[in-house]
Each structure stands twice: as C-alpha cells, then as structure tokens.
mmCIF file of C-alpha atoms in Angstrom:
data_model
loop_
_atom_site.group_PDB
_atom_site.id
_atom_site.type_symbol
_atom_site.label_atom_id
_atom_site.label_comp_id
_atom_site.label_asym_id
_atom_site.label_seq_id
_atom_site.Cartn_x
_atom_site.Cartn_y
_atom_site.Cartn_z
ATOM 1 C CA MET A 567 75.860 83.497 70.785
ATOM 2 C CA GLU A 568 75.563 81.262 73.559
ATOM 3 C CA VAL A 569 79.502 80.527 73.723
ATOM 4 C CA VAL A 570 79.825 84.297 73.966
ATOM 5 C CA GLY A 571 77.315 84.597 76.376
ATOM 6 C CA LEU A 572 79.223 82.172 78.386
ATOM 7 C CA LEU A 573 82.532 83.780 78.013
ATOM 8 C CA LEU A 574 80.847 87.155 79.191
ATOM 9 C CA CYS A 575 79.786 85.684 82.034
ATOM 10 C CA LEU A 576 82.837 83.910 82.809
ATOM 11 C CA ALA A 577 84.801 87.207 82.389
ATOM 12 C CA ALA A 578 82.267 88.769 84.906
ATOM 13 C CA VAL A 579 82.877 86.193 87.711
ATOM 14 C CA VAL A 580 86.732 86.629 87.217
ATOM 15 C CA LEU A 581 86.528 90.470 87.337
ATOM 16 C CA ALA A 582 84.364 90.344 90.335
ATOM 17 C CA TRP A 583 86.549 87.874 91.970
ATOM 18 C CA GLY A 584 89.794 89.786 91.470
ATOM 19 C CA PHE A 585 88.368 92.955 92.588
ATOM 20 C CA LEU A 586 86.884 91.244 95.925
ATOM 21 C CA TRP A 587 90.296 89.737 96.277
ATOM 22 C CA VAL A 588 92.160 93.138 95.887
ATOM 23 C CA TRP A 589 89.696 94.907 97.988
ATOM 24 C CA ASP A 590 89.990 92.212 101.031
ATOM 25 C CA SER A 591 93.781 92.537 100.534
ATOM 26 C CA TRP A 592 93.757 96.473 100.525
ATOM 27 C CA GLU A 593 91.729 95.947 103.891
ATOM 28 C CA ARG A 594 94.196 93.662 105.401
ATOM 29 C CA MET A 595 97.162 96.047 104.560
ATOM 30 C CA LYS A 596 95.228 98.969 106.277
ATOM 31 C CA SER A 597 95.026 96.574 109.358
ATOM 32 C CA PRO A 598 97.038 97.811 112.455
ATOM 33 C CA GLU A 599 99.573 95.150 112.061
ATOM 34 C CA GLN A 600 101.762 93.675 109.053
ATOM 35 C CA PRO A 601 103.848 90.601 109.766
ATOM 36 C CA GLY A 602 107.655 91.059 109.950
ATOM 37 C CA LEU A 603 107.408 94.759 110.930
ATOM 38 C CA PRO A 604 108.097 95.871 114.641
ATOM 39 C CA GLY A 605 105.151 96.247 116.775
ATOM 40 C CA ALA A 606 103.536 99.351 118.241
ATOM 41 C CA GLY A 607 106.207 101.714 120.216
ATOM 42 C CA SER A 608 109.390 100.975 118.041
ATOM 43 C CA ARG A 609 111.470 103.766 116.963
ATOM 44 C CA THR A 610 111.716 104.411 113.064
ATOM 45 C CA LEU A 611 114.148 106.705 111.495
ATOM 46 C CA LEU A 612 113.038 107.735 108.061
ATOM 47 C CA VAL A 613 116.442 108.528 106.158
ATOM 48 C CA THR A 614 115.687 111.147 103.160
ATOM 49 C CA ALA A 615 117.966 113.096 101.027
ATOM 50 C CA HIS A 616 115.881 116.334 100.416
ATOM 51 C CA PRO A 617 113.025 118.314 101.881
ATOM 52 C CA ASP A 618 110.046 117.082 99.954
ATOM 53 C CA ASP A 619 111.157 113.358 99.579
ATOM 54 C CA GLU A 620 108.966 112.257 102.975
ATOM 55 C CA ALA A 621 105.853 113.481 101.310
ATOM 56 C CA MET A 622 106.685 112.820 97.655
ATOM 57 C CA PHE A 623 107.994 109.381 98.258
ATOM 58 C CA PHE A 624 107.121 108.039 101.551
ATOM 59 C CA ALA A 625 103.731 109.392 102.798
ATOM 60 C CA PRO A 626 102.219 106.068 102.514
ATOM 61 C CA THR A 627 104.825 104.502 104.637
ATOM 62 C CA VAL A 628 105.020 107.484 107.447
ATOM 63 C CA LEU A 629 101.174 107.197 107.889
ATOM 64 C CA GLY A 630 101.012 103.442 107.557
ATOM 65 C CA LEU A 631 103.757 103.431 110.512
ATOM 66 C CA ALA A 632 101.548 105.813 112.443
ATOM 67 C CA ARG A 633 98.729 103.213 112.146
ATOM 68 C CA LEU A 634 101.141 100.616 113.801
ATOM 69 C CA ARG A 635 101.865 103.297 116.438
ATOM 70 C CA HIS A 636 105.264 103.614 115.705
ATOM 71 C CA GLN A 637 107.542 106.738 116.818
ATOM 72 C CA VAL A 638 108.853 107.944 113.312
ATOM 73 C CA SER A 639 111.698 110.453 113.214
ATOM 74 C CA LEU A 640 113.112 111.883 110.275
ATOM 75 C CA LEU A 641 116.834 112.083 109.127
ATOM 76 C CA CYS A 642 117.399 114.630 106.079
ATOM 77 C CA PHE A 643 120.448 114.772 104.482
ATOM 78 C CA SER A 644 120.413 118.112 102.855
ATOM 79 C CA SER A 645 119.020 121.244 102.782
ATOM 80 C CA GLY A 646 117.871 121.116 99.374
ATOM 81 C CA ASN A 647 119.825 124.296 98.392
ATOM 82 C CA TYR A 648 120.393 123.369 94.895
ATOM 83 C CA TYR A 649 118.567 126.707 93.661
ATOM 84 C CA ASN A 650 119.710 128.497 96.914
ATOM 85 C CA GLN A 651 116.202 127.743 98.895
ATOM 86 C CA GLY A 652 117.773 125.905 101.777
ATOM 87 C CA GLU A 653 115.921 127.993 104.269
ATOM 88 C CA ILE A 654 112.909 128.001 102.764
ATOM 89 C CA ARG A 655 112.743 124.507 102.028
ATOM 90 C CA LYS A 656 113.951 123.648 105.758
ATOM 91 C CA LYS A 657 110.852 125.436 106.926
ATOM 92 C CA GLU A 658 108.592 123.577 104.274
ATOM 93 C CA LEU A 659 109.977 120.469 105.522
ATOM 94 C CA LEU A 660 108.773 121.150 108.910
ATOM 95 C CA GLN A 661 105.339 122.097 108.070
ATOM 96 C CA SER A 662 105.039 118.823 105.743
ATOM 97 C CA CYS A 663 106.303 116.749 108.417
ATOM 98 C CA ASP A 664 103.775 118.110 111.094
ATOM 99 C CA VAL A 665 100.996 117.466 108.512
ATOM 100 C CA LEU A 666 102.264 113.794 108.623
ATOM 101 C CA GLY A 667 102.494 113.702 112.204
ATOM 102 C CA ILE A 668 106.193 113.681 112.726
ATOM 103 C CA PRO A 669 107.128 116.514 115.612
ATOM 104 C CA PRO A 670 109.777 119.071 114.978
ATOM 105 C CA SER A 671 111.802 117.551 117.731
ATOM 106 C CA ASN A 672 111.974 114.490 116.030
ATOM 107 C CA VAL A 673 113.242 115.897 112.550
ATOM 108 C CA MET A 674 117.090 116.246 112.058
ATOM 109 C CA ILE A 675 117.932 118.578 108.860
ATOM 110 C CA ILE A 676 121.955 118.223 107.959
ATOM 111 C CA ASP A 677 123.305 121.222 106.224
ATOM 112 C CA ASN A 678 126.490 120.099 105.317
ATOM 113 C CA ARG A 679 128.807 120.907 102.428
ATOM 114 C CA ASP A 680 130.034 117.064 102.279
ATOM 115 C CA PHE A 681 126.219 116.274 101.309
ATOM 116 C CA PRO A 682 125.112 118.843 98.705
ATOM 117 C CA ASP A 683 121.867 118.614 97.086
ATOM 118 C CA ASP A 684 123.338 117.869 93.499
ATOM 119 C CA PRO A 685 122.405 114.932 91.361
ATOM 120 C CA GLY A 686 125.695 115.386 89.903
ATOM 121 C CA VAL A 687 127.484 114.650 93.061
ATOM 122 C CA ARG A 688 127.905 111.365 94.568
ATOM 123 C CA TRP A 689 127.980 111.438 98.344
ATOM 124 C CA ASP A 690 130.624 109.406 99.930
ATOM 125 C CA THR A 691 129.330 106.131 101.671
ATOM 126 C CA GLU A 692 131.389 106.174 104.523
ATOM 127 C CA ARG A 693 130.609 109.599 105.567
ATOM 128 C CA VAL A 694 126.945 108.848 105.209
ATOM 129 C CA ALA A 695 127.079 105.613 106.897
ATOM 130 C CA ASP A 696 129.081 107.185 109.893
ATOM 131 C CA VAL A 697 126.330 110.010 110.228
ATOM 132 C CA LEU A 698 123.593 107.515 109.975
ATOM 133 C CA LEU A 699 124.939 105.178 112.600
ATOM 134 C CA ARG A 700 125.286 107.785 114.968
ATOM 135 C CA HIS A 701 121.748 108.677 114.752
ATOM 136 C CA VAL A 702 120.747 105.379 115.112
ATOM 137 C CA GLU A 703 122.724 104.353 118.089
ATOM 138 C CA SER A 704 122.017 107.601 119.730
ATOM 139 C CA SER A 705 118.242 107.306 119.209
ATOM 140 C CA ARG A 706 117.852 103.570 119.824
ATOM 141 C CA ILE A 707 116.623 102.925 116.435
ATOM 142 C CA ASN A 708 114.492 99.781 115.942
ATOM 143 C CA LEU A 709 113.732 100.198 111.998
ATOM 144 C CA VAL A 710 115.519 102.271 109.561
ATOM 145 C CA VAL A 711 113.652 103.380 106.125
ATOM 146 C CA THR A 712 114.994 104.465 103.318
ATOM 147 C CA PHE A 713 115.708 104.502 99.212
ATOM 148 C CA ASP A 714 116.544 101.312 97.497
ATOM 149 C CA ALA A 715 119.230 101.179 95.097
ATOM 150 C CA GLY A 716 117.300 102.929 92.112
ATOM 151 C CA GLY A 717 116.499 105.629 94.713
ATOM 152 C CA VAL A 718 113.080 105.561 92.949
ATOM 153 C CA SER A 719 113.759 108.663 90.702
ATOM 154 C CA GLY A 720 117.386 107.938 90.050
ATOM 155 C CA HIS A 721 118.961 110.317 91.894
ATOM 156 C CA SER A 722 122.175 110.011 93.104
ATOM 157 C CA ASN A 723 121.725 111.449 96.567
ATOM 158 C CA HIS A 724 118.922 108.982 97.045
ATOM 159 C CA ALA A 725 121.191 105.844 95.914
ATOM 160 C CA ALA A 726 123.655 107.123 98.200
ATOM 161 C CA LEU A 727 121.577 106.904 101.252
ATOM 162 C CA TYR A 728 120.987 102.998 100.052
ATOM 163 C CA ALA A 729 124.575 102.152 99.356
ATOM 164 C CA ALA A 730 125.245 103.552 103.487
ATOM 165 C CA ALA A 731 122.355 101.518 105.039
ATOM 166 C CA ARG A 732 123.303 98.476 102.764
ATOM 167 C CA THR A 733 127.027 98.897 103.963
ATOM 168 C CA LEU A 734 125.894 99.243 107.401
ATOM 169 C CA HIS A 735 123.882 96.190 107.674
ATOM 170 C CA ALA A 736 126.265 94.076 105.320
ATOM 171 C CA GLU A 737 128.961 94.688 108.174
ATOM 172 C CA GLY A 738 127.240 94.061 110.914
ATOM 173 C CA LYS A 739 127.313 97.549 112.221
ATOM 174 C CA LEU A 740 123.694 98.184 113.106
ATOM 175 C CA PRO A 741 122.539 97.664 116.708
ATOM 176 C CA LYS A 742 121.249 94.265 117.542
ATOM 177 C CA GLY A 743 117.724 94.306 116.589
ATOM 178 C CA CYS A 744 117.670 97.201 113.832
ATOM 179 C CA SER A 745 116.427 96.325 110.497
ATOM 180 C CA VAL A 746 116.571 98.452 107.290
ATOM 181 C CA LEU A 747 113.363 98.715 104.987
ATOM 182 C CA THR A 748 113.828 100.021 101.632
ATOM 183 C CA LEU A 749 111.097 101.437 99.262
ATOM 184 C CA GLN A 750 110.732 99.781 96.015
ATOM 185 C CA SER A 751 111.436 101.423 92.596
ATOM 186 C CA VAL A 752 109.214 100.608 89.961
ATOM 187 C CA ASN A 753 109.008 101.379 86.004
ATOM 188 C CA LEU A 754 107.801 104.395 84.698
ATOM 189 C CA LEU A 755 104.272 103.042 83.716
ATOM 190 C CA ARG A 756 103.869 101.693 86.794
ATOM 191 C CA LYS A 757 105.210 104.807 88.592
ATOM 192 C CA TYR A 758 102.123 106.652 87.056
ATOM 193 C CA LEU A 759 99.418 104.418 87.472
ATOM 194 C CA SER A 760 98.273 105.623 90.773
ATOM 195 C CA LEU A 761 96.141 103.360 92.619
ATOM 196 C CA LEU A 762 95.731 101.144 89.362
ATOM 197 C CA ASP A 763 99.009 99.784 90.587
ATOM 198 C CA LEU A 764 97.417 98.089 93.348
ATOM 199 C CA PRO A 765 96.657 94.797 92.121
ATOM 200 C CA CYS A 766 100.464 94.441 90.655
ATOM 201 C CA SER A 767 101.729 95.345 93.883
ATOM 202 C CA LEU A 768 99.911 92.812 95.887
ATOM 203 C CA LEU A 769 100.690 90.158 93.300
ATOM 204 C CA LEU A 770 104.222 90.888 93.564
ATOM 205 C CA ALA A 771 106.839 90.237 96.391
ATOM 206 C CA ARG A 772 107.528 92.851 99.074
ATOM 207 C CA ASP A 773 108.107 92.588 102.513
ATOM 208 C CA ALA A 774 105.705 95.524 103.574
ATOM 209 C CA LEU A 775 102.839 97.225 101.642
ATOM 210 C CA PHE A 776 101.226 100.397 102.852
ATOM 211 C CA VAL A 777 98.129 101.691 100.999
ATOM 212 C CA LEU A 778 96.582 104.747 101.811
ATOM 213 C CA SER A 779 92.795 105.723 102.602
ATOM 214 C CA ARG A 780 90.935 108.115 100.586
ATOM 215 C CA ARG A 781 91.560 110.706 103.889
ATOM 216 C CA GLU A 782 94.871 109.657 104.113
ATOM 217 C CA VAL A 783 95.670 110.377 100.471
ATOM 218 C CA ALA A 784 94.325 113.706 101.325
ATOM 219 C CA GLN A 785 96.758 114.208 104.152
ATOM 220 C CA ALA A 786 99.744 113.261 102.053
ATOM 221 C CA GLN A 787 98.463 115.786 99.255
ATOM 222 C CA LYS A 788 98.258 118.324 102.120
ATOM 223 C CA ALA A 789 102.104 117.545 103.194
ATOM 224 C CA MET A 790 103.204 117.793 99.801
ATOM 225 C CA SER A 791 101.510 121.224 99.326
ATOM 226 C CA CYS A 792 103.772 122.578 102.265
ATOM 227 C CA HIS A 793 106.710 122.430 99.601
ATOM 228 C CA ARG A 794 105.252 125.226 97.752
ATOM 229 C CA SER A 795 108.774 126.556 96.478
ATOM 230 C CA GLN A 796 108.770 123.011 94.489
ATOM 231 C CA LEU A 797 105.227 122.901 93.356
ATOM 232 C CA LEU A 798 105.963 123.242 89.495
ATOM 233 C CA TRP A 799 103.385 122.234 86.774
ATOM 234 C CA PHE A 800 104.847 118.689 86.696
ATOM 235 C CA ARG A 801 104.690 118.270 90.159
ATOM 236 C CA HIS A 802 100.947 118.916 90.466
ATOM 237 C CA LEU A 803 100.589 116.053 87.594
ATOM 238 C CA TYR A 804 103.140 113.859 89.905
ATOM 239 C CA VAL A 805 100.675 114.726 93.134
ATOM 240 C CA LEU A 806 97.582 113.351 91.149
ATOM 241 C CA PHE A 807 99.142 110.179 89.337
ATOM 242 C CA SER A 808 102.096 109.221 91.129
ATOM 243 C CA ARG A 809 101.566 105.680 92.939
ATOM 244 C CA TYR A 810 104.119 106.808 95.740
ATOM 245 C CA MET A 811 101.308 109.361 96.992
ATOM 246 C CA ARG A 812 98.845 106.275 97.562
ATOM 247 C CA ILE A 813 101.044 102.877 97.821
ATOM 248 C CA ASN A 814 104.468 102.012 99.041
ATOM 249 C CA SER A 815 105.976 98.584 98.601
ATOM 250 C CA LEU A 816 109.099 97.894 100.647
ATOM 251 C CA HIS A 817 111.887 95.392 101.108
ATOM 252 C CA PHE A 818 114.242 94.316 103.975
ATOM 253 C CA LEU A 819 117.914 94.130 103.461
#
C-alpha cells in the first residue's frame, strides 16, 4: 500500500508539473512576440485555395498575427465554384475575413479557369507561382503563409500552393527579406484532438505556434459560421473538435 501511495503521489506531481509547464508555454505562445517572426507592422500574405480555408485552417494564425500587429492580406486562388456556388462563397469569404480582422481592401479572390476548385485537378505550379510572385512584389510582402505539402486535408489545390511557394523560395525569386511559413499537417488522430493536442504541439519541433484564447476561439467559430453554404453536419463536428480551429503549428521553408 505504501508503494502504491508513493506511486500515486509521484504521478500527481508529474501531472501537476506537466500541467503547469503546458500552461506556462501556452501563455508564452499568447505573448505579443514570437522569436523568428517578423515584427509589428510587417506585411503578411495568407495564400489559400478556397473560401473557408482562412477560417477552417488558418484562424489561429490570422488572429495570432493580429496580436503581433501584422498587416494581413488574403490571396484566395479560387471562388470555390465546385458546386456552382462561387458568387455566394465570395460574399461569405468577405464576411469571414471581416470577423477575422482582414478588411475587404486586403482580400483578393482569383476567379480564373486556370485554377478550378476541383480536387481532381492539379494546378500548374508555374502559373500559381507567377500570380503569387506578382502579389508579393506589388504589396511588398514580408511573410507568406500557406499550406505545407500535405495541405492539411490532402486536397490537391492546397498542395499546389505549397509547390508554388516552395519553387519561388528554392529558386530565390522572392524579394529579399520575404520568408514563407507553412501550416503543418498532422495525422487524423491529432487533427481531431482539439486543445488536447497542445502538449504534443508544444513538444514537437516547429518555428511558430499560435494558440487561441477562449474569446478568440469564439471569434474563429463565428468566422467559420459565415460560410453558411459549407456548414454541412460533419463540418459542425469539425468546428467543435478540430485542432485547426484552436492551434496552428507552422514551419519556415
């Protein structure tokens, strides 16, 4: 019995220490600075494939960069017209961005047959890269944020954005001082652990980590609710359980 009691006490100490460590790390992640990221006033371009990507996947990053006082713009490469809802989804995107603090003047939606909203179509890397580079140069962007090779959901349009950003970075075509930050894809279990994934996110390597407060989670959910045409039953579950509505881990190229 004494051994069992000792083990229980030891376990309680370890759990308490672990909780305090996670809490302390979380508070530091909510601080106004993150090492390695450009400072206040930086011009950041979020590059997405479809309306709702900005809320469904990148809300913690957008709101986290707002804490850092970045000037965030959005470049969305399609109108999301897979089900002929493009015009509706454009309006929903502007509403969502307004909730996330991105003004309409900072939102660019590309409605071009070269970039159809279709998981069966792989967008041409050079064409995506050309469009992206023009926007980076014209807006004097310091930081580009987009998907990683996995595209979070495996969508080919998401992966195409990563391929274009990687190509520009590898070929040295991005302006001097412009860096690329990519959103880390995780396995299915971690994807739906919600805030329970925080210890894992803190322990694993990353260049930036954004964790939302309770108020900010409500803000992210409100932004996602603007995409009413996309809120099927399974997306309501996504909003409740996905870590991407609460936590973003990112890596520099």
